[in-house]
């Protein structure tokens, strides 16, 4: 079938002439189109032609019948997210939505999918970067982070960029990945169109303000090359979860079961939450976000320490609340942090406190092991309600690795929670979220939750691939979901689990389940390390070294490695053990062994969920 090709040689074609070309547009729409393109150069017309063709071919974009055509910035904004648990991705998605609503052509890219050399082709780029571990980039940004430090990194004299970093000021390398990308781009000759911002754990408001400023600056910068685009009436068929961090689902607590022994030094709970009728779906490796309330008694203790009654009013997001209600529902009042202590020093006249904040390492160590109420008792100070809330971080949800596969438990989600509880100077101190879920909620009570998807901690798509899972303590949680999933999918790949804890009789979490999976052949191997069952302590990293030849062979057979648990010591010790395996069993030099393990991470065959 022959197709007639119609060529429009100029922007001066009249609506009447357009109508004669069997146009699907009505006269009003033709007039609007004529007005929009009347001032465009041939180059701009060519760009617009391609843009409209792209719209017509996209299954994700629909144009409403009453869509308006207006002149908006020409050019493109690329948003690259480096995200470990999903927070940076969420900020990037919000930024993309704001840019799109402002009429800016925008693309959102996972750092693992972005080729560093393409930065030379960009005009405007924003990096949204979280920091992993001790100043490390997230797994999805390892390759790009490394590339931008190499000699292959392109010169970027024409690039305008912005960086927003997410982190936790309690750690030494606060927002280090964001700082790194900022420095890399500057070194290559790129120019900031907006100053970098480093956001703390309560990042929502700071990120929102920065995003708005960034979008305004990009739109202004691109405005000199205006081109027509369909605005405001373009609807994108993007699938968003109905329930999110800002719109959680009100679930109910089904089960709260202690799974450590009576004589254990730890209290670990198996928690089951009902998601029935929510439509929520999740995958093994995802996390459950839990919005919790603080202890009313703890709030009263803090108020007493600073000389407040609890009835004083404070403004929180435009709402007037009693200071007691604000402490219970809106602010973090358990663990101390450097930000709180620095702010407290502004209000208190204390030489000791001023001395403490000078040494950043000492400050981090002190705040990591001290609760807010005990800081206030050690450094007494009278505060107004406004001063108190100005010192505190906003309450943020806790993320827990999901311990169940939905193919196994259907409309439920399971968690494995270690209860934080200890005595401090004769006073009981508890963790905010763990005590809420295990001490203050009764079975049947409501709890607000949402799913935090983690694409950096996922089973291989190929069910024949072997997997090695290393999860001491509550780090066992995601591997319960992995094994349930592999069992339900009849996966043929081998499964090897390394588990460690204090004692075999008191702390072997989910012991009966693991024994059944071993018997059924779902779990191929199980190696355990109970540190206090013998005179010399034994940990999972030692079991890995004892099985070095087999671990190496599994890796040569294509096995995926997964580690979950404590980031400060365990994850580093396990990583060192894996490097040693590569040296001893693989015969690699120290440099080659390090490179081998790093290559596994880049290939997503070595994934970590550490905290």
XYZ file of C-alpha atoms in Angstrom:
611
model
C 0.000 0.000 0.000
C 1.474 3.329 -1.077
C 1.553 6.111 1.485
C 1.417 9.764 0.456
C 4.142 11.866 2.055
C 3.120 15.457 2.763
C 5.931 17.973 3.317
C 5.307 21.293 5.082
C 7.971 23.744 3.964
C 7.267 26.583 6.354
C 5.491 27.612 9.530
C 3.226 29.955 7.562
C 0.710 27.357 6.429
C -2.761 28.659 7.254
C -5.316 26.802 9.347
C -7.477 26.509 6.243
C -4.611 24.913 4.290
C -3.890 22.567 7.202
C -7.531 21.552 7.328
C -7.284 20.496 3.688
C -4.705 17.846 4.613
C -7.329 15.550 6.167
C -6.323 16.748 9.620
C -7.791 15.168 12.781
C -7.515 18.589 14.498
C -10.424 21.001 14.773
C -10.127 24.697 13.857
C -9.384 25.797 17.430
C -6.560 23.276 17.789
C -5.161 24.260 14.394
C -5.111 27.913 15.433
C -3.297 27.040 18.644
C -0.732 24.996 16.741
C -0.232 27.801 14.221
C 0.384 30.341 16.981
C 2.791 28.054 18.793
C 5.030 27.387 15.793
C 4.882 30.791 14.121
C 8.120 32.070 15.676
C 10.186 28.892 15.379
C 13.344 28.486 13.347
C 13.715 25.517 10.953
C 15.903 23.766 13.543
C 13.308 24.262 16.250
C 10.546 23.065 13.901
C 12.533 19.886 13.235
C 12.933 19.336 16.975
C 9.217 19.896 17.553
C 8.350 17.493 14.760
C 10.387 14.745 16.348
C 8.999 15.553 19.776
C 5.378 15.292 18.621
C 6.146 12.101 16.729
C 7.587 10.660 19.932
C 4.419 11.577 21.777
C 2.323 9.834 19.142
C 4.364 6.636 19.426
C 4.454 6.454 23.241
C 2.064 4.082 24.922
C 2.666 5.880 28.202
C 1.453 9.326 27.107
C -2.050 10.383 26.248
C -3.167 13.844 25.238
C -6.546 14.988 26.463
C -8.947 16.460 23.875
C -8.644 19.906 25.469
C -4.859 19.907 25.643
C -3.197 23.330 25.299
C -0.054 23.966 23.281
C 2.257 26.507 24.841
C 5.843 27.611 24.502
C 8.045 25.989 27.128
C 11.769 25.351 27.508
C 13.474 23.270 24.842
C 16.256 20.935 25.877
C 16.391 18.092 28.310
C 16.971 17.355 31.973
C 18.442 13.989 32.917
C 17.989 12.787 36.497
C 20.332 10.009 37.630
C 19.641 8.245 40.922
C 22.155 6.328 43.026
C 19.971 4.495 45.522
C 20.489 1.545 47.853
C 17.177 1.173 49.694
C 14.935 3.322 47.513
C 14.974 6.704 49.262
C 17.073 8.428 46.593
C 14.973 6.821 43.882
C 11.830 8.220 45.521
C 13.295 11.732 45.631
C 14.348 11.382 41.980
C 10.865 10.260 40.957
C 9.313 13.250 42.713
C 11.805 15.514 40.954
C 10.939 13.956 37.595
C 7.238 14.557 38.204
C 7.861 18.218 39.091
C 10.022 18.762 36.013
C 7.466 17.103 33.761
C 4.666 19.215 35.230
C 6.766 22.313 34.478
C 6.951 21.289 30.824
C 10.609 20.267 30.889
C 11.534 17.218 28.773
C 12.999 14.935 31.411
C 14.385 11.418 31.683
C 14.908 9.414 34.866
C 17.788 6.930 34.823
C 19.098 4.308 37.233
C 22.824 4.941 37.746
C 23.542 1.337 36.799
C 21.937 1.933 33.394
C 23.751 5.194 32.611
C 26.908 5.325 30.491
C 29.285 7.885 31.940
C 30.551 9.036 28.550
C 27.001 10.191 27.712
C 27.427 13.069 30.163
C 29.256 14.882 27.384
C 26.006 14.892 25.390
C 23.895 16.353 28.189
C 23.100 19.977 28.937
C 21.471 19.601 32.375
C 21.904 16.714 34.795
C 20.860 16.182 38.391
C 22.346 13.444 40.555
C 20.251 12.182 43.460
C 22.663 10.107 45.536
C 22.450 8.223 48.799
C 25.513 6.915 50.638
C 26.052 3.267 51.522
C 28.079 1.894 54.417
C 31.090 4.010 55.329
C 31.037 6.522 52.514
C 30.566 3.977 49.721
C 28.317 4.557 46.719
C 25.154 2.437 46.445
C 25.585 -0.808 44.540
C 23.752 0.556 41.507
C 26.254 3.435 41.213
C 29.542 1.555 41.646
C 30.434 1.477 37.957
C 29.500 5.098 37.256
C 31.269 6.288 40.415
C 34.423 4.452 39.369
C 34.212 5.663 35.758
C 34.009 9.329 36.732
C 37.264 8.982 38.691
C 39.066 7.325 35.797
C 41.048 8.771 32.926
C 38.164 7.795 30.637
C 35.852 10.394 32.200
C 34.987 12.998 29.528
C 35.572 16.721 29.818
C 32.260 18.445 30.509
C 32.586 22.167 29.763
C 29.001 22.433 28.491
C 27.290 20.534 31.294
C 25.166 22.261 33.937
C 24.515 20.060 36.948
C 23.054 19.793 40.420
C 23.530 17.242 43.192
C 21.262 16.329 46.089
C 22.765 13.938 48.627
C 20.926 11.765 51.135
C 22.611 10.483 54.265
C 22.755 10.309 58.039
C 24.761 12.911 59.924
C 25.420 10.352 62.662
C 27.965 8.764 60.331
C 31.434 10.100 59.605
C 31.051 10.101 55.818
C 27.786 12.018 55.723
C 26.400 12.226 52.147
C 29.801 11.202 50.809
C 28.492 9.826 47.506
C 26.753 13.103 46.696
C 29.938 14.997 47.573
C 31.919 12.634 45.347
C 29.716 13.142 42.289
C 29.794 16.893 42.873
C 33.601 16.874 42.955
C 33.934 14.546 39.941
C 31.748 16.738 37.740
C 33.430 19.961 38.828
C 36.854 18.456 38.094
C 35.731 17.621 34.542
C 34.740 21.232 33.909
C 30.995 21.054 34.508
C 29.220 23.988 36.175
C 26.689 23.887 39.006
C 23.402 25.570 38.222
C 22.410 25.051 41.865
C 24.419 24.414 45.023
C 24.573 20.863 46.327
C 22.386 20.070 49.317
C 23.197 17.343 51.873
C 20.001 15.974 53.428
C 19.801 14.157 56.746
C 17.505 11.227 57.574
C 14.495 13.551 57.848
C 15.048 14.668 54.274
C 11.502 15.142 52.962
C 11.106 18.903 53.423
C 14.686 19.780 52.436
C 14.445 17.628 49.305
C 11.094 19.145 48.371
C 12.423 22.708 48.614
C 15.618 21.865 46.686
C 13.662 20.076 43.960
C 11.424 23.100 43.467
C 14.420 25.417 43.207
C 16.222 23.072 40.810
C 13.223 22.755 38.490
C 12.755 26.540 38.406
C 16.428 27.073 37.542
C 16.420 24.439 34.799
C 13.267 25.859 33.256
C 14.738 29.364 33.326
C 18.034 28.198 31.826
C 16.334 26.390 28.963
C 13.771 29.102 28.290
C 15.953 30.936 25.739
C 15.399 28.098 23.264
C 11.635 27.857 23.646
C 9.779 25.189 21.683
C 6.128 24.120 21.686
C 4.990 21.266 23.852
C 1.663 19.969 25.025
C 1.336 21.146 28.611
C -0.704 20.248 31.668
C -3.104 18.038 29.773
C -0.521 15.365 29.062
C -1.241 12.398 31.298
C 1.413 9.797 31.930
C 0.244 6.278 32.599
C 2.877 5.639 35.220
C 2.051 2.918 37.685
C 2.427 4.125 41.259
C 1.722 2.043 44.306
C -1.501 3.095 45.951
C 0.165 3.072 49.351
C 3.443 4.906 49.864
C 5.604 6.428 52.560
C 3.391 9.523 52.582
C 0.195 7.517 52.157
C 0.693 4.323 54.208
C -1.739 1.431 54.524
C -3.448 0.897 57.871
C -2.730 -2.786 58.403
C -3.329 -4.895 61.487
C -0.877 -6.810 63.642
C -1.609 -10.540 63.489
C 1.242 -12.177 65.383
C 3.974 -11.152 67.794
C 5.954 -14.281 68.688
C 9.239 -14.516 70.544
C 11.599 -16.837 68.645
C 14.635 -16.773 70.944
C 14.814 -19.064 73.947
C 13.837 -18.248 77.510
C 17.469 -17.946 78.579
C 18.688 -16.005 75.548
C 20.376 -12.679 76.082
C 18.374 -11.315 73.128
C 14.668 -10.881 72.487
C 13.924 -11.505 68.808
C 10.334 -11.437 67.562
C 8.594 -12.941 64.547
C 5.974 -10.399 63.470
C 3.092 -11.066 61.077
C 1.055 -8.204 59.612
C -2.202 -8.501 57.674
C -2.303 -6.799 54.256
C -5.685 -8.237 53.219
C -7.699 -6.076 50.800
C -4.796 -3.634 50.390
C -3.669 -4.847 46.970
C -0.070 -4.414 48.179
C 2.505 -6.603 46.468
C 6.155 -7.124 47.301
C 9.129 -9.203 46.207
C 11.786 -11.052 48.232
C 14.464 -8.524 49.143
C 12.027 -5.639 49.630
C 11.588 -3.843 52.952
C 8.501 -2.916 54.946
C 8.333 0.682 56.107
C 6.675 1.063 59.511
C 5.401 4.382 60.857
C 5.524 4.192 64.635
C 4.632 6.315 67.645
C 6.986 7.078 70.497
C 6.403 6.110 74.099
C 4.191 8.606 75.947
C 6.199 7.950 79.111
C 9.465 8.768 77.335
C 7.943 11.996 76.002
C 6.978 12.987 79.554
C 10.479 12.199 80.836
C 12.040 14.453 78.167
C 9.570 17.255 78.881
C 10.363 17.080 82.578
C 14.088 17.236 81.852
C 13.750 20.554 79.964
C 11.138 22.117 82.272
C 7.990 21.792 80.118
C 4.544 20.649 81.224
C 3.498 19.057 77.911
C 0.543 21.343 77.170
C 2.605 24.037 75.447
C 1.661 24.442 71.798
C 3.955 24.087 68.775
C 3.284 24.455 65.078
C 3.987 21.341 63.017
C 3.332 21.652 59.286
C 0.733 24.333 59.893
C -1.044 22.342 62.599
C -1.092 23.411 66.242
C -0.223 20.518 68.557
C 0.626 20.153 72.214
C 4.338 19.579 72.656
C 3.550 16.163 74.170
C 1.550 15.076 71.103
C 4.289 16.368 68.831
C 6.936 14.335 70.656
C 4.844 11.173 70.474
C 3.862 11.352 66.804
C 6.066 13.812 64.917
C 9.666 13.755 66.191
C 12.482 11.303 66.786
C 12.991 11.190 70.566
C 14.916 7.970 71.185
C 18.448 7.792 69.749
C 20.612 10.895 70.012
C 22.503 12.238 67.010
C 25.182 14.890 66.374
C 22.618 17.300 64.950
C 20.641 17.259 68.222
C 23.704 17.727 70.413
C 25.050 20.581 68.281
C 21.700 22.334 68.498
C 21.500 21.734 72.234
C 24.907 23.376 72.657
C 23.474 26.570 71.174
C 20.907 26.766 73.980
C 22.940 25.404 76.898
C 25.759 27.237 78.648
C 27.928 24.204 79.183
C 31.698 24.091 78.732
C 31.580 20.287 78.758
C 29.008 20.215 75.958
C 30.938 22.768 73.909
C 34.046 20.662 74.361
C 32.176 17.530 73.218
C 31.010 18.999 69.922
C 34.527 20.109 68.933
C 35.729 16.527 68.457
C 33.527 15.123 65.664
C 34.616 11.520 66.223
C 33.943 11.710 69.957
C 30.582 13.359 69.237
C 29.539 10.556 66.866
C 30.588 7.853 69.325
C 28.783 9.529 72.209
C 25.551 10.121 70.301
C 25.531 6.568 68.893
C 25.358 5.029 72.368
C 23.203 7.624 74.164
C 19.509 8.376 74.058
C 18.189 11.938 73.868
C 16.687 11.848 77.352
C 20.049 10.853 78.861
C 21.866 13.642 77.025
C 19.376 16.109 78.534
C 19.954 14.679 81.998
C 23.713 14.793 81.648
C 23.674 18.368 80.299
C 20.652 19.998 81.989
C 19.071 22.927 80.171
C 15.702 24.663 80.214
C 14.119 24.896 76.764
C 11.004 26.409 75.299
C 8.739 24.118 73.296
C 9.966 25.756 70.079
C 13.623 25.280 71.044
C 13.028 21.620 71.854
C 11.406 20.747 68.519
C 14.011 22.814 66.674
C 16.643 20.478 68.146
C 14.931 17.263 67.069
C 14.776 15.378 63.812
C 11.387 14.671 62.314
C 10.098 11.160 62.845
C 10.875 8.861 59.925
C 9.584 5.335 59.326
C 11.740 2.332 60.142
C 12.550 -0.050 57.303
C 12.615 -3.773 58.056
C 13.792 -6.482 55.654
C 10.770 -8.590 54.760
C 11.005 -12.176 56.052
C 8.367 -13.773 53.841
C 7.569 -14.520 50.217
C 4.118 -13.425 49.084
C 3.804 -16.620 47.072
C 3.972 -18.426 50.422
C 2.037 -16.171 52.831
C -0.276 -14.362 50.370
C -1.971 -11.385 52.104
C 0.538 -11.207 54.943
C 3.998 -9.770 55.452
C 6.442 -11.136 58.041
C 9.299 -9.414 59.877
C 12.134 -10.549 62.145
C 12.744 -7.870 64.763
C 15.387 -7.679 67.452
C 13.962 -5.738 70.384
C 16.242 -2.884 71.464
C 16.013 -2.747 75.254
C 18.610 -2.074 77.950
C 19.186 -0.505 81.344
C 20.860 2.905 81.556
C 21.636 4.248 84.992
C 18.674 2.416 86.486
C 16.250 3.419 83.721
C 14.768 1.153 81.043
C 15.678 2.352 77.568
C 14.001 0.998 74.433
C 14.217 1.410 70.679
C 11.432 3.512 69.201
C 10.092 1.230 66.462
C 10.991 -2.154 67.944
C 9.304 -1.382 71.276
C 6.265 0.019 69.464
C 5.773 -3.171 67.441
C 6.658 -5.670 70.151
C 5.711 -3.968 73.429
C 3.042 -1.327 72.868
C 0.924 -2.834 70.093
C -1.509 -5.639 70.842
C -2.456 -8.281 68.293
C -5.301 -6.808 66.240
C -4.086 -3.221 66.618
C -3.507 -1.036 63.557
C -0.089 -0.179 62.184
C 0.693 2.094 59.226
C 2.951 0.438 56.669
C 4.214 0.669 53.085
C 6.540 -1.289 50.815
C 10.014 0.032 50.058
C 11.151 -1.818 46.940
C 14.835 -2.720 46.858
C 16.052 -3.489 43.351
C 19.594 -3.878 44.666
C 18.755 -7.006 46.658
C 16.956 -9.412 44.368
C 17.090 -13.106 43.530
C 18.493 -13.966 40.090
C 15.829 -14.204 37.403
C 17.261 -17.541 36.317
C 16.017 -20.127 38.819
C 18.846 -22.501 37.932
C 21.492 -20.134 39.304
C 22.963 -21.113 42.708
C 22.800 -18.633 45.583
C 24.903 -18.188 48.734
C 23.191 -16.354 51.592
C 25.069 -14.946 54.599
C 22.805 -13.631 57.348
C 23.736 -13.751 61.037
C 21.189 -12.707 63.678
C 18.159 -10.866 62.350
C 20.033 -10.650 59.041
C 18.382 -14.017 58.393
C 15.088 -12.258 57.584
C 15.351 -11.759 53.794
C 16.755 -15.248 53.311
C 13.612 -16.747 54.771
C 11.773 -14.916 51.992
C 14.352 -16.079 49.425
C 14.002 -19.749 50.342
C 10.196 -19.569 50.455
C 10.240 -17.987 46.996
C 12.697 -20.492 45.534
C 10.624 -23.328 46.984
C 7.358 -21.998 45.522
C 8.983 -21.421 42.136
C 10.470 -24.935 42.135
C 13.832 -23.341 41.460
C 16.487 -25.881 40.517
C 19.442 -23.731 41.610
C 21.344 -24.763 44.730
C 20.908 -22.756 47.955
C 23.596 -22.357 50.628
C 22.913 -20.534 53.884
C 25.451 -19.262 56.428
C 23.824 -18.329 59.736
C 25.369 -17.189 62.997
C 24.265 -16.117 66.457
C 25.196 -16.571 70.101
C 24.026 -20.083 71.072
C 22.513 -23.079 69.285
C 19.857 -23.793 71.913
C 18.625 -20.231 72.487
C 19.313 -18.226 69.313
C 18.866 -20.506 66.278
C 16.201 -18.396 64.540
C 13.664 -20.410 62.486
C 15.598 -23.606 63.254
C 12.701 -25.983 62.519
C 12.052 -24.341 59.158
C 15.687 -24.608 58.070
C 15.828 -28.254 59.078
C 12.722 -28.981 57.025
C 14.134 -27.169 53.986
C 17.341 -29.206 54.349
C 15.392 -32.448 54.554
C 13.299 -31.525 51.507
C 16.372 -30.551 49.499
C 15.304 -26.928 49.039
C 18.268 -25.849 51.157
C 21.376 -27.514 49.765
C 23.812 -26.570 52.524
C 23.621 -24.937 55.941
C 26.690 -23.743 57.826
C 26.215 -22.233 61.277
C 28.437 -20.357 63.708
C 27.320 -20.002 67.334
C 29.844 -17.708 68.919
C 29.312 -18.607 72.578
C 29.001 -22.384 72.365
C 32.764 -22.861 72.765
C 35.615 -21.096 74.498
C 36.826 -19.388 71.349
C 34.196 -17.311 69.552
C 33.334 -18.352 66.013
C 31.582 -16.153 63.450
C 30.158 -16.630 59.960
C 33.238 -15.204 58.253
C 35.299 -18.031 59.758
C 32.866 -20.615 58.410
C 33.244 -19.023 54.974
C 37.027 -19.384 55.192
C 36.698 -23.010 56.345
C 34.649 -23.729 53.217
C 36.798 -21.567 50.919
C 37.284 -24.202 48.183
C 33.550 -24.888 47.907
C 32.612 -21.196 48.089
C 35.047 -20.480 45.265
C 33.658 -23.345 43.172
C 30.093 -22.103 43.651
C 31.207 -18.647 42.489
C 32.865 -20.194 39.442
C 29.548 -21.924 38.751
C 27.844 -18.522 38.624
C 26.515 -18.294 42.196
C 25.027 -15.043 43.485
C 26.226 -13.827 46.912
C 23.921 -12.100 49.412
C 24.833 -10.542 52.757
C 22.386 -9.068 55.267
C 22.993 -7.637 58.729
C 25.315 -5.334 60.629
C 27.232 -2.933 58.381
C 29.810 -1.783 60.922
C 31.636 -5.038 61.570
C 29.973 -8.152 60.146
C 29.641 -6.948 56.548
C 33.254 -5.748 56.473
C 34.533 -8.984 58.018
C 32.544 -11.064 55.511
C 33.867 -8.975 52.619
C 37.436 -9.505 53.869
C 36.745 -13.244 54.079
C 35.475 -13.312 50.499
C 38.612 -11.528 49.297
C 40.677 -14.119 51.168
C 38.700 -16.915 49.477
C 39.560 -15.412 46.093
C 43.250 -15.289 47.057
C 43.543 -18.711 48.683
C 41.131 -20.845 46.672
C 41.279 -18.830 43.471
C 45.014 -18.220 43.462
C 44.575 -14.506 42.820
C 46.906 -11.724 43.911
C 45.573 -9.296 46.557
C 44.803 -6.729 43.844
C 43.144 -9.317 41.593
C 41.091 -10.657 44.510
C 39.793 -7.203 45.384
C 38.963 -6.591 41.732
C 37.180 -9.957 41.468
C 34.917 -9.188 44.434
C 34.228 -5.660 43.150
C 33.359 -7.070 39.735
C 30.833 -9.380 41.402
C 29.171 -6.331 42.950
C 29.092 -4.467 39.645
C 27.543 -7.508 37.964
C 24.929 -7.620 40.777
C 26.154 -11.070 41.764
C 27.221 -9.749 45.188
C 24.389 -7.861 46.851
C 24.173 -6.490 50.381
C 21.375 -5.306 52.628
C 23.287 -3.887 55.577
C 22.401 -1.451 58.319
